[in-house]
Short mmCIF file of C-alpha atoms in Angstrom, two decimals:
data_model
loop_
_atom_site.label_atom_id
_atom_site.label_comp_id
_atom_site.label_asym_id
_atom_site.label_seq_id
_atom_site.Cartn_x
_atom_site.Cartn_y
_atom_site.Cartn_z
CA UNK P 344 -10.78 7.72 39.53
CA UNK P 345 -7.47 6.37 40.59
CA UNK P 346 -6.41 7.24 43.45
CA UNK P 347 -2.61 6.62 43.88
CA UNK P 348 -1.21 5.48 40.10
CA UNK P 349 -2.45 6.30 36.54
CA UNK P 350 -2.74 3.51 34.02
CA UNK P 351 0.20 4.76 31.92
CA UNK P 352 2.78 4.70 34.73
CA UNK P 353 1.15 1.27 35.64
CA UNK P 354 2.29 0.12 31.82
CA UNK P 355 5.70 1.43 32.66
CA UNK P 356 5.96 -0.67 35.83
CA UNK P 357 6.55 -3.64 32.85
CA UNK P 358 7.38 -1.51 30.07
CA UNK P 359 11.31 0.04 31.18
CA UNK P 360 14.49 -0.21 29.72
CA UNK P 361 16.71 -3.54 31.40
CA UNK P 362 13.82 -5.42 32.53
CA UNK P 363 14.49 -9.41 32.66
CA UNK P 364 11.73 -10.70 29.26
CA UNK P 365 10.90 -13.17 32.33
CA UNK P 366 10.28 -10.59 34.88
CA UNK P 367 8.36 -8.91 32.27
CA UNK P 368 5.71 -12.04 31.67
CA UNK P 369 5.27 -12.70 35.42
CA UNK P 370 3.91 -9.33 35.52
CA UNK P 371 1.62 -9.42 32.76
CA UNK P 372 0.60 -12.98 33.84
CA UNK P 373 -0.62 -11.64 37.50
CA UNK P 374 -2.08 -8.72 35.36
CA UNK P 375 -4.16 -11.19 33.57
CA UNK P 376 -5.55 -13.44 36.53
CA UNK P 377 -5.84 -10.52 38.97
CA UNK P 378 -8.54 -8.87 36.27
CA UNK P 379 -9.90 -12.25 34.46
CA UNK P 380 -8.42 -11.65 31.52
CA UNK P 381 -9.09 -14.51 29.19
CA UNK P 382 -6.07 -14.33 26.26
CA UNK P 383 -3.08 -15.88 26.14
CA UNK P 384 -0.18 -13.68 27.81
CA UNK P 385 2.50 -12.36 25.56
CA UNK P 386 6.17 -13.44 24.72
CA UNK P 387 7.45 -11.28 22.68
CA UNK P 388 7.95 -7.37 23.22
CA UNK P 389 9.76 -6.64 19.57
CA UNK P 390 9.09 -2.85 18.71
CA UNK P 391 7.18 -1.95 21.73
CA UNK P 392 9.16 1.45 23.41
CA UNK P 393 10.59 1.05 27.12
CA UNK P 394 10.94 3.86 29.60
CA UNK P 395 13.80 5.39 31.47
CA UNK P 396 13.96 3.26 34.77
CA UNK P 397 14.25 6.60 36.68
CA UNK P 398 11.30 8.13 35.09
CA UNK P 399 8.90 5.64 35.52
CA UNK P 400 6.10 8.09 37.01
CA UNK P 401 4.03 10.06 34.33
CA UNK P 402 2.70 12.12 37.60
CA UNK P 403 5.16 14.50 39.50
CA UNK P 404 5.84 12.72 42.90
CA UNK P 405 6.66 15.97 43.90
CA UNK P 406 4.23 18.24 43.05
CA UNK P 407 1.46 19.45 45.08
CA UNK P 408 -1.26 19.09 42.89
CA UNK P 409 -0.42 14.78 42.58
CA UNK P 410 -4.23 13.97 42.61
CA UNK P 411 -5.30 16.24 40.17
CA UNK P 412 -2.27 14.82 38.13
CA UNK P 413 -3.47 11.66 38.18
CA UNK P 414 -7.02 12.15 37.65
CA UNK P 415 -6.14 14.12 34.65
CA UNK P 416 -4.19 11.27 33.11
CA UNK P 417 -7.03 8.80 34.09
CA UNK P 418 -9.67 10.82 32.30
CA UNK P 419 -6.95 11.05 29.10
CA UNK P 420 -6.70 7.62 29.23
CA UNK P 421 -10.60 6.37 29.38
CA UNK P 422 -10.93 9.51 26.23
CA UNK P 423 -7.96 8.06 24.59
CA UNK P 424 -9.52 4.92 24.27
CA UNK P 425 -13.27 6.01 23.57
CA UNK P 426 -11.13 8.43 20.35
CA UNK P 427 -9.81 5.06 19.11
CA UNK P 428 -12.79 3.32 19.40
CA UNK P 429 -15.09 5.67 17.41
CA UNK P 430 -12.78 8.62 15.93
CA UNK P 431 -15.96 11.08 16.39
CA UNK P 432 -15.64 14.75 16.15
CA UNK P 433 -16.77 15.32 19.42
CA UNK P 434 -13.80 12.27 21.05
CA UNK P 435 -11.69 13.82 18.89
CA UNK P 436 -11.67 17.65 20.22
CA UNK P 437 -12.52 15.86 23.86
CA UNK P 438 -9.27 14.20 23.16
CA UNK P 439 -7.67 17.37 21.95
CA UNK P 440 -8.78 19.60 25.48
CA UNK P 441 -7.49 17.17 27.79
CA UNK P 442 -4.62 16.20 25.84
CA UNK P 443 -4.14 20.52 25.93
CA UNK P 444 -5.11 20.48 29.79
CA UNK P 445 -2.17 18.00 31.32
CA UNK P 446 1.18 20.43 32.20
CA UNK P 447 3.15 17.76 33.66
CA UNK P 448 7.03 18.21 34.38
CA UNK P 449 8.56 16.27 31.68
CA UNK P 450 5.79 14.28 30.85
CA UNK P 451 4.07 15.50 27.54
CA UNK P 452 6.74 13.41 24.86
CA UNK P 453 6.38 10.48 27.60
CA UNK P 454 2.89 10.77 27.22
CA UNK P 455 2.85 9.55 23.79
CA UNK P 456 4.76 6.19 24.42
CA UNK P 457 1.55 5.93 26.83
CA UNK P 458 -0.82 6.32 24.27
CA UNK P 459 0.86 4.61 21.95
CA UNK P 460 1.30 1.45 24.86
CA UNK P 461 -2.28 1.91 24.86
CA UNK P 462 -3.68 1.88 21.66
CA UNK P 463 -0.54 1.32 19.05
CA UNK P 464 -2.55 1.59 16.14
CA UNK P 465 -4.19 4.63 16.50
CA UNK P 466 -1.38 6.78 18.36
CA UNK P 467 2.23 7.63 17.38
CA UNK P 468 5.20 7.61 20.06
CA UNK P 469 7.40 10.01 19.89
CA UNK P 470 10.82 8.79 21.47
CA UNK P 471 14.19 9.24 20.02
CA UNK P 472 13.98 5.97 17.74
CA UNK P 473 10.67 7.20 15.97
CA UNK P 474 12.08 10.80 15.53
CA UNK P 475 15.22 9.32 14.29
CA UNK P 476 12.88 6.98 11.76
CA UNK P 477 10.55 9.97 10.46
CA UNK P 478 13.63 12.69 9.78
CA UNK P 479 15.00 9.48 7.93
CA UNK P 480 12.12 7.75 6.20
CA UNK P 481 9.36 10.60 6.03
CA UNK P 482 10.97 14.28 6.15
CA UNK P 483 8.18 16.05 5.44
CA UNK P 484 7.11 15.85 8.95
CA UNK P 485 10.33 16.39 10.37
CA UNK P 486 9.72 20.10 11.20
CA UNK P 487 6.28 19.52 12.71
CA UNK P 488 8.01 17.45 16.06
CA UNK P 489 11.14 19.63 16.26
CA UNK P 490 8.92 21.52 18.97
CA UNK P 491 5.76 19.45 21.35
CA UNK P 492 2.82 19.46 19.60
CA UNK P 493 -0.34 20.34 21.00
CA UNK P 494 -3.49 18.17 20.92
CA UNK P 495 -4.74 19.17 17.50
CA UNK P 496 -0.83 18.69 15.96
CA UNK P 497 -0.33 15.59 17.44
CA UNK P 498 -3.31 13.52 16.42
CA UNK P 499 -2.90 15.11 12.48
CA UNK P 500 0.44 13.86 12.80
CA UNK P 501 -0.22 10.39 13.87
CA UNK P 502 -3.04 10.49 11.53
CA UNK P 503 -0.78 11.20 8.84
CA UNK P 504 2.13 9.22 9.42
CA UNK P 505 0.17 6.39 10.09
CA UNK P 506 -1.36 6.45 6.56
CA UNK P 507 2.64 6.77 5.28
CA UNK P 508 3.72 4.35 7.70
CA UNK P 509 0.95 1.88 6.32
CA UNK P 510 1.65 2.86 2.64
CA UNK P 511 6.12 2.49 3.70
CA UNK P 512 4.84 -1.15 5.20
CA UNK P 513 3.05 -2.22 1.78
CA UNK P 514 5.63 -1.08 -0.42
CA UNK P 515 8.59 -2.67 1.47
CA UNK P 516 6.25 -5.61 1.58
CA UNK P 517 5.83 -5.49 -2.61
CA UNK P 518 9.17 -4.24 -3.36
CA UNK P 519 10.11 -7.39 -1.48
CA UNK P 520 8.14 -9.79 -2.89
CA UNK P 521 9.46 -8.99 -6.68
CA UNK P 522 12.96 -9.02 -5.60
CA UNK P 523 12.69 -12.53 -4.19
CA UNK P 524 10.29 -14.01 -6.57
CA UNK P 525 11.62 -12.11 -9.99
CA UNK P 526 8.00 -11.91 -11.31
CA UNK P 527 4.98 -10.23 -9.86
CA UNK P 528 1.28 -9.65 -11.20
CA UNK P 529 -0.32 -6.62 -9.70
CA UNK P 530 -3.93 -7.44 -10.29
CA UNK P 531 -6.69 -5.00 -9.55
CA UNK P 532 -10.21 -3.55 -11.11
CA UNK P 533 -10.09 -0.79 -14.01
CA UNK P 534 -8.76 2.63 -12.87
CA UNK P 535 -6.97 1.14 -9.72
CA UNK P 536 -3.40 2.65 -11.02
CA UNK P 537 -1.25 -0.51 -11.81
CA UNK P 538 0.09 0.82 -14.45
CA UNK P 539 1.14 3.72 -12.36
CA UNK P 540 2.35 1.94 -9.20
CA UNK P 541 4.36 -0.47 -12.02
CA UNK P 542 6.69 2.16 -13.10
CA UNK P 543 7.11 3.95 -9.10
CA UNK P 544 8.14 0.59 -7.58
CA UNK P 545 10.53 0.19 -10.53
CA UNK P 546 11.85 4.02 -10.50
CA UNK P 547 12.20 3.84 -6.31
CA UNK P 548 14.03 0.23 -6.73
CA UNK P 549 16.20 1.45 -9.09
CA UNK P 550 16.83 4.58 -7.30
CA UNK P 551 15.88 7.22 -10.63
CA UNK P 552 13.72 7.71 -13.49
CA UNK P 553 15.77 5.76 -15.72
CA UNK P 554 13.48 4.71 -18.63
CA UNK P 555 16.58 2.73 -20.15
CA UNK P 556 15.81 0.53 -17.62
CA UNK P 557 12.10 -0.07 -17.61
CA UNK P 558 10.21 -1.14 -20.40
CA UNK P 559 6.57 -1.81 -20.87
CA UNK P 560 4.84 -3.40 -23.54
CA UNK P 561 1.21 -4.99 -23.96
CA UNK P 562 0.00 -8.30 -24.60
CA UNK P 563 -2.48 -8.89 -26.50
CA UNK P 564 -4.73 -11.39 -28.27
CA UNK P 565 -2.66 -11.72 -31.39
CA UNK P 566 0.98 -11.43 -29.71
CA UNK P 567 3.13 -14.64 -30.41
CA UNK P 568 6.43 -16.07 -29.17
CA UNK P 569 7.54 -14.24 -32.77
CA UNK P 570 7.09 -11.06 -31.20
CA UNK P 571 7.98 -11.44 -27.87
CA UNK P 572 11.36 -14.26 -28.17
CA UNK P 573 12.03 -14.42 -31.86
CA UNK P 574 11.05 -15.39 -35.36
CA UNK P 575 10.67 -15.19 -38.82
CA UNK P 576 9.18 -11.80 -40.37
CA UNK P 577 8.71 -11.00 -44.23
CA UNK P 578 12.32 -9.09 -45.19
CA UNK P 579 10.93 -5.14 -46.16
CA UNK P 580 11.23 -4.77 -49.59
CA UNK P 581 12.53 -8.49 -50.04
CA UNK P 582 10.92 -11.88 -51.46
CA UNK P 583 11.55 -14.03 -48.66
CA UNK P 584 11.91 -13.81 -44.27
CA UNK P 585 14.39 -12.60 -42.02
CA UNK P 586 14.84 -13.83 -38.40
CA UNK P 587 13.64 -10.81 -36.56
CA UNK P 588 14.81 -10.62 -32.36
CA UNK P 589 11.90 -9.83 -30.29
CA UNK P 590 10.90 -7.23 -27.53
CA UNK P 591 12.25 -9.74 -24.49
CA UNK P 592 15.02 -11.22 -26.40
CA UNK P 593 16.45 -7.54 -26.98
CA UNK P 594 15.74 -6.24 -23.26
CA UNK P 595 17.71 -9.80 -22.23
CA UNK P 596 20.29 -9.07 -23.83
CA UNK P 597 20.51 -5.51 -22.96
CA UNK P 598 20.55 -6.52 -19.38
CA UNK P 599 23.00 -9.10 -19.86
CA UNK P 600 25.24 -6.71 -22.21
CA UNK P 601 25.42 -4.68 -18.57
CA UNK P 602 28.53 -4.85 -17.04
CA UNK P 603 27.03 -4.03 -13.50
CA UNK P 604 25.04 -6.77 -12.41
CA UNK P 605 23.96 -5.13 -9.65
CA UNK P 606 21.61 -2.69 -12.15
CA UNK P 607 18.20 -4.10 -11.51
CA UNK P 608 15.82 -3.80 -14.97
CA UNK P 609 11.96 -4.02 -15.28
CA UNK P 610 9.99 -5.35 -17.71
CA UNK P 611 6.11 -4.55 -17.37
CA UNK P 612 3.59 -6.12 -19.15
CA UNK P 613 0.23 -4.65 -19.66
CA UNK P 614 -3.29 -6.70 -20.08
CA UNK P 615 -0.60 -10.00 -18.82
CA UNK P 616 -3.94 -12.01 -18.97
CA UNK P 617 -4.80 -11.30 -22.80
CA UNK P 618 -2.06 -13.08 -24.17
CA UNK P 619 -1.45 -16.83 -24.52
CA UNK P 620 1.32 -16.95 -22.25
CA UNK P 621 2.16 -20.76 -22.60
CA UNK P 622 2.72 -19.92 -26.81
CA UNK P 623 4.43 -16.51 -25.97
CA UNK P 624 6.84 -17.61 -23.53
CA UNK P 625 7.29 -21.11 -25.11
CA UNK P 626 10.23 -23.14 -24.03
CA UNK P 627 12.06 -20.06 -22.00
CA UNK P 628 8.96 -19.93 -19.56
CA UNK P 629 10.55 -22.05 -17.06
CA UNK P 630 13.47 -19.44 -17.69
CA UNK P 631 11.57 -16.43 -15.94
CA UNK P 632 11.45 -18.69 -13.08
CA UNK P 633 13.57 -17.15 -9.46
CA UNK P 634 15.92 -20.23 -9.33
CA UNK P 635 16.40 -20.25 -13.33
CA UNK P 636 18.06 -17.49 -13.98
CA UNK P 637 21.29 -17.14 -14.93
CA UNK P 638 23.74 -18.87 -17.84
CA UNK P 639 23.67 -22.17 -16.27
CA UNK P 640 20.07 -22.93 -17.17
CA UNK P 641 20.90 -21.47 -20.56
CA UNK P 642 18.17 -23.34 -23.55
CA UNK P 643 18.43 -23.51 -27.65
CA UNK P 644 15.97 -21.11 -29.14
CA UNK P 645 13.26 -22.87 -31.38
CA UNK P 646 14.69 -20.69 -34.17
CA UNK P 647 18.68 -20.41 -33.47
CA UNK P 648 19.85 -22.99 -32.16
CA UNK P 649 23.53 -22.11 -32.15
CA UNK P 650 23.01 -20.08 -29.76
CA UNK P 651 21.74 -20.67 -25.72
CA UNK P 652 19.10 -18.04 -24.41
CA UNK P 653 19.21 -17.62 -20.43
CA UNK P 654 16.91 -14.94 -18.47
CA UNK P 655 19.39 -12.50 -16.38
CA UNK P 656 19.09 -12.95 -12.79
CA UNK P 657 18.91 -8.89 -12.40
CA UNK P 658 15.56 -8.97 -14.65
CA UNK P 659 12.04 -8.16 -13.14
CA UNK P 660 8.78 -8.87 -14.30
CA UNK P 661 5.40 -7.18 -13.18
CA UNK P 662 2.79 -8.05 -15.24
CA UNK P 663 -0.41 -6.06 -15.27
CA UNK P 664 -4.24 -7.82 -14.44
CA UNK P 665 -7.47 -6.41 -14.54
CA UNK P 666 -9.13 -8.19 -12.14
CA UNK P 667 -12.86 -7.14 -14.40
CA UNK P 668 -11.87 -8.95 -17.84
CA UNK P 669 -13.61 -11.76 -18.63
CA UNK P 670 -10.73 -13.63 -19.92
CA UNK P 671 -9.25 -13.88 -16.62
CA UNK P 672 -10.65 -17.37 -16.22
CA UNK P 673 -8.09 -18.63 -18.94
CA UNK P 674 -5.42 -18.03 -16.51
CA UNK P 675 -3.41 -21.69 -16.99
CA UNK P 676 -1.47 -23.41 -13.25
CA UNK P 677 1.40 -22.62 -15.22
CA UNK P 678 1.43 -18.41 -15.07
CA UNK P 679 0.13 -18.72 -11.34
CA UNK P 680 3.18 -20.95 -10.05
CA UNK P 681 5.80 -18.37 -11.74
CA UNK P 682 4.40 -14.94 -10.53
CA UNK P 683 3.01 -13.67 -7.23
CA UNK P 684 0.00 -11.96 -7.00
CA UNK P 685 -0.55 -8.59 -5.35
CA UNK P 686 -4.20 -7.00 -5.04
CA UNK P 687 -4.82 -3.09 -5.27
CA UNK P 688 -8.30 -1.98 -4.71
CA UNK P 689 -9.62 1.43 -4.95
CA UNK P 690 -8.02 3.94 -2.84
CA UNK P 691 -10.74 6.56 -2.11
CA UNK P 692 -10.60 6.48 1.28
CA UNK P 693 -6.91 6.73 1.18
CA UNK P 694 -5.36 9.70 2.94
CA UNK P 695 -3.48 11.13 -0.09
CA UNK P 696 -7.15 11.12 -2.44
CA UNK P 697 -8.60 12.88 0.93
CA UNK P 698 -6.74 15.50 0.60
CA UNK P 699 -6.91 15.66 -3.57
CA UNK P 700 -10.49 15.63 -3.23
CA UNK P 701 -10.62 18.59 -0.27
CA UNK P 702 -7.96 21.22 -2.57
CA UNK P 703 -10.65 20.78 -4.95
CA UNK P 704 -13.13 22.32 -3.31
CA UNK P 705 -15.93 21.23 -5.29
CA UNK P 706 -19.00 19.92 -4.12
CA UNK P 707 -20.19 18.51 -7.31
CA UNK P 708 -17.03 16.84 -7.43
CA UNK P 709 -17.36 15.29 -4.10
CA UNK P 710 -21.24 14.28 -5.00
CA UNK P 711 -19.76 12.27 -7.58
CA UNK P 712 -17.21 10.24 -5.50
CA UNK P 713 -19.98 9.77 -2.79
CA UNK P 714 -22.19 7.69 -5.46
CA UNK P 715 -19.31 6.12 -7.22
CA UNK P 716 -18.25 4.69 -3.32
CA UNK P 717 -22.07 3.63 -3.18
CA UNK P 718 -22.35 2.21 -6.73
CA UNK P 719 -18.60 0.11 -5.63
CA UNK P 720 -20.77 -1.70 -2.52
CA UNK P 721 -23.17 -2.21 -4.88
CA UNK P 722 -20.46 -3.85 -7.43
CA UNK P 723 -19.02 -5.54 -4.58
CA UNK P 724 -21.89 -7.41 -3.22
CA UNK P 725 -23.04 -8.22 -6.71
CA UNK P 726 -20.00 -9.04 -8.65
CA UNK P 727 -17.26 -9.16 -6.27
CA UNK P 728 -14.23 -6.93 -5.01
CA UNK P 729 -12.36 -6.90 -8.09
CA UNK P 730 -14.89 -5.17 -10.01
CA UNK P 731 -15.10 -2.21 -8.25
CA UNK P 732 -14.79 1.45 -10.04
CA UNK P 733 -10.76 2.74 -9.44
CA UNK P 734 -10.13 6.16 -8.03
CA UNK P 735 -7.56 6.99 -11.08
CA UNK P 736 -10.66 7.91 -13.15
CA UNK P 737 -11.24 11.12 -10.98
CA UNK P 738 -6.86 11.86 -10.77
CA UNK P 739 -5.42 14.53 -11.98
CA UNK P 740 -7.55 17.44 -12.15
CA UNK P 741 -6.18 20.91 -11.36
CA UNK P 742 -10.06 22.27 -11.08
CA UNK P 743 -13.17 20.91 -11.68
CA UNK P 744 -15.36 21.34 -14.60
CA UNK P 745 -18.68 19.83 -14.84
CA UNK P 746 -18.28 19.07 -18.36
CA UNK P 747 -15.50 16.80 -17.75
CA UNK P 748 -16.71 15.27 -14.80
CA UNK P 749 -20.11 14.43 -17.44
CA UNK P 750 -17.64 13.18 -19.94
CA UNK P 751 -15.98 10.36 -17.30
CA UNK P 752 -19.50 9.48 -16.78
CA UNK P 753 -20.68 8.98 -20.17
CA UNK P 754 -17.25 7.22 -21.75
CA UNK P 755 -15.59 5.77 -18.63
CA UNK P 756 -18.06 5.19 -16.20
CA UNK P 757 -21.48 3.94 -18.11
CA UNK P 758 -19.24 1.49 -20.96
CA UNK P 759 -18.02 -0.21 -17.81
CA UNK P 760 -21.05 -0.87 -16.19
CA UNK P 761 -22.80 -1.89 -19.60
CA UNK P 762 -19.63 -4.36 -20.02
CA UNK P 763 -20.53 -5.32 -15.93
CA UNK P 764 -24.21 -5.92 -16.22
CA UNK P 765 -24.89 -6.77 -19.84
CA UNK P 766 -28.28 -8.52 -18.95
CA UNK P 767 -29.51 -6.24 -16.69
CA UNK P 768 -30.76 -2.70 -18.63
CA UNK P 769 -33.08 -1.61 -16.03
CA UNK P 770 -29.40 -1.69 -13.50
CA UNK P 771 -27.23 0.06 -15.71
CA UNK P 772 -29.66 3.16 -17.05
CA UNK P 773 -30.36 3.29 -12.70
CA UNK P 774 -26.86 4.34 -11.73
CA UNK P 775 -26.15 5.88 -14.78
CA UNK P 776 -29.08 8.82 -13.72
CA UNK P 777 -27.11 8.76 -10.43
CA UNK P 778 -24.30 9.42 -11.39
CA UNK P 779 -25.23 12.42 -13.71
CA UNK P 780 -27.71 13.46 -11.02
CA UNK P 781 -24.83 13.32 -8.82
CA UNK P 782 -23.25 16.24 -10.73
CA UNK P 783 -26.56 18.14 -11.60
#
């Protein structure tokens, strides 16, 4: 064990507040070729915490138990690492005793930038700046670090607010992809939630629940530029045909009737792929584009042209995709060069179903997830990623009933799989007896 320094106060040695960035790399660089360490040495330091200059030591220099000290924080370290490595039971309540064990002077907040130095992906630090961030961004967990959490706290916190860091990262990521680009696809297998992660990300943009804003509609086979821009319907209760404004044309000119352009409005379109986009959009597709908005690229409309159509530059788009229809093929270049494309995949090992799943309390409900994960790997290997079964099929329950469960198996589950494996029987009658034996 070490016998006059612990690893963490060796990371502070580089890692405190007013060192020179070149002081810092010659360090690091006789770090590197004093232990053989083959990888290139880093330049930049963005994000990572620095310590008080004065409090350097994570031991007490004064105290008369220093070894012991150290040791401790040696042993912390080497379980620290082994916890991250394989997140066992057993490393984690070996991480949870010694974390308990070390009562160092003004070292146990301190300690966290250490682990966090350490292993940043797996441990939370918990200096001013985060605190500030998490009473800010995540509240909820604004009480639990008012006071120093012991082992058990602190690794369900960073456990936690690592999943809603992750999930703060990926939305800030999508929310700003469709403000730059205008027009998003969020693509994704059946029972993924696109439909509900459409209307969130355009409720938190806009800052309410204001459905006067959002408006969703669903292509289909049959849907024409008639329906969508404009064109002539048979007059009710007339000989003859009207010109009849359509569902975009309308929500256009909604937006642009809005006398605060800063207003942001959404337009999502379900089962995007299913339509003939090139015949719905027809001439005002290159209006959608992000550098085409606005009254300067205003067009004549096929049907009125004494008038010039533009596509407001506070209008979004997020189109819809399952990733599983068959019809996805017909996808043309010129859908895929005006939207971007964000995957969502099942979320069943997401922190948030975790805990859905354990209020439950059913076993027979958990049974049922277990096969549907292994019937995904199966889906996976055989027919790719965007296949897989969605975790919205199981949302939503208050308690679980075995009928019900039976019912998502026999009209949710089983029609997909037929639809999936349509030459292959023998396949589909095998998981379909798993998955009702799953519930048995």
């Amino acid at each position: 064990m070490g016998d006059y320094i612990d690893p963490f106060s060796i990371f502070a040695l580089f890692n405190y507040q007013g060192i020179a960035h070149q002081k810092k790399i010659n360090i690091l660089e006789s770090i590197k070729n004093e232990f053989t360490i083959e990888v290139e040495t880093p330049k930049i330091f963005d994000g990572i915490p620095a310590m008080n200059i004065y409090k350097l030591c994570f031991f007490n220099p004064k105290s008369n138990a220093i070894q012991n000290e150290i040791n401790s924080l040696w042993e912390l370290f080497e379980i620290a690492i082994n916890y991250a490595k394989n997140n066992t039971n057993e490393n984690r309540q070996n991480f949870i005793e010694k974390y308990d064990t070390i009562n160092i002077k003004g070292t146990k907040f301190k300690l966290t930038m250490g682990l966090f130095w350490i292993r940043p992906f797996n441990y939370i630090n918990l200096d001013k700046t985060n605190i500030k961030f998490i009473n800010y961004k995540l509240p909820n967990y604004s009480q639990n670090i008012k006071t120093l959490p012991n082992g058990k706290e602190y690794l369900n916190l960073c456990d936690n607010l690592l999943e809603d860091i992750k999930k703060i990262k990926e939305y800030d990521k999508l929310k700003n992809l469709i403000l730059d680009k205008k027009n998003i696809i969020l693509q994704g297998s059946a029972g993924v939630g696109k439909s509900y992660a459409a209307k969130r990300l355009a409720y938190s943009i806009i800052g309410e629940e204001d459905n006067e804003r959002v408006k969703m509609i669903q292509f289909h086979q049959s849907y024409s530029y008639e329906d969508f821009i404009i064109g002539y319907r048979p007059a009710k209760g007339k000989e003859g045909f009207k010109l009849k404004k359509g569902v975009f044309y309308k929500f256009c000119k909604k937006v642009e009737m809005d006398e605060n352009k800063e207003n942001k409005y959404f337009l999502i379109i379900d089962e995007i792929n299913r339509g003939n986009i090139s015949k719905i959009f027809g001439e005002l597709f290159m209006l959608i584009e992000n550098d085409k908005r606005g009254e300067e690229y205003a067009l004549e409309l096929v049907y009125k042209d004494d008038e010039k159509f533009f596509v407001p530059e506070n209008l979004y788009i997020i189109g819809l995709m399952n990733t599983a229809d068959r019809s996805l093929a017909m996808l043309d270049y010129a859908l895929r060069r005006r939207f971007a494309f964000y995957d969502m995949k099942p979320a069943f090992e997401s922190e948030q179903f975790k805990e859905y799943q354990k209020n439950l309390k059913n076993s027979k409900f958990d049974n049922l997830i277990k096969k549907v994960e292994e019937l995904n790997e199966v889906i996976k290997e055989d027919l790719g990623e965007g296949f897989c079964i969605g975790h919205s099929y199981f949302c939503n329950l208050e308690t679980v009933e075995i009928d019900k469960l039976s019912l998502i198996i026999e009209f949710e589950l089983i029609p997909l799989l037929k639809e999936y494996w349509f030459d292959d029987k023998e396949k589909v009658k095998k998981w379909e007896d798993e998955l009702e034996n799953s519930i048995k």
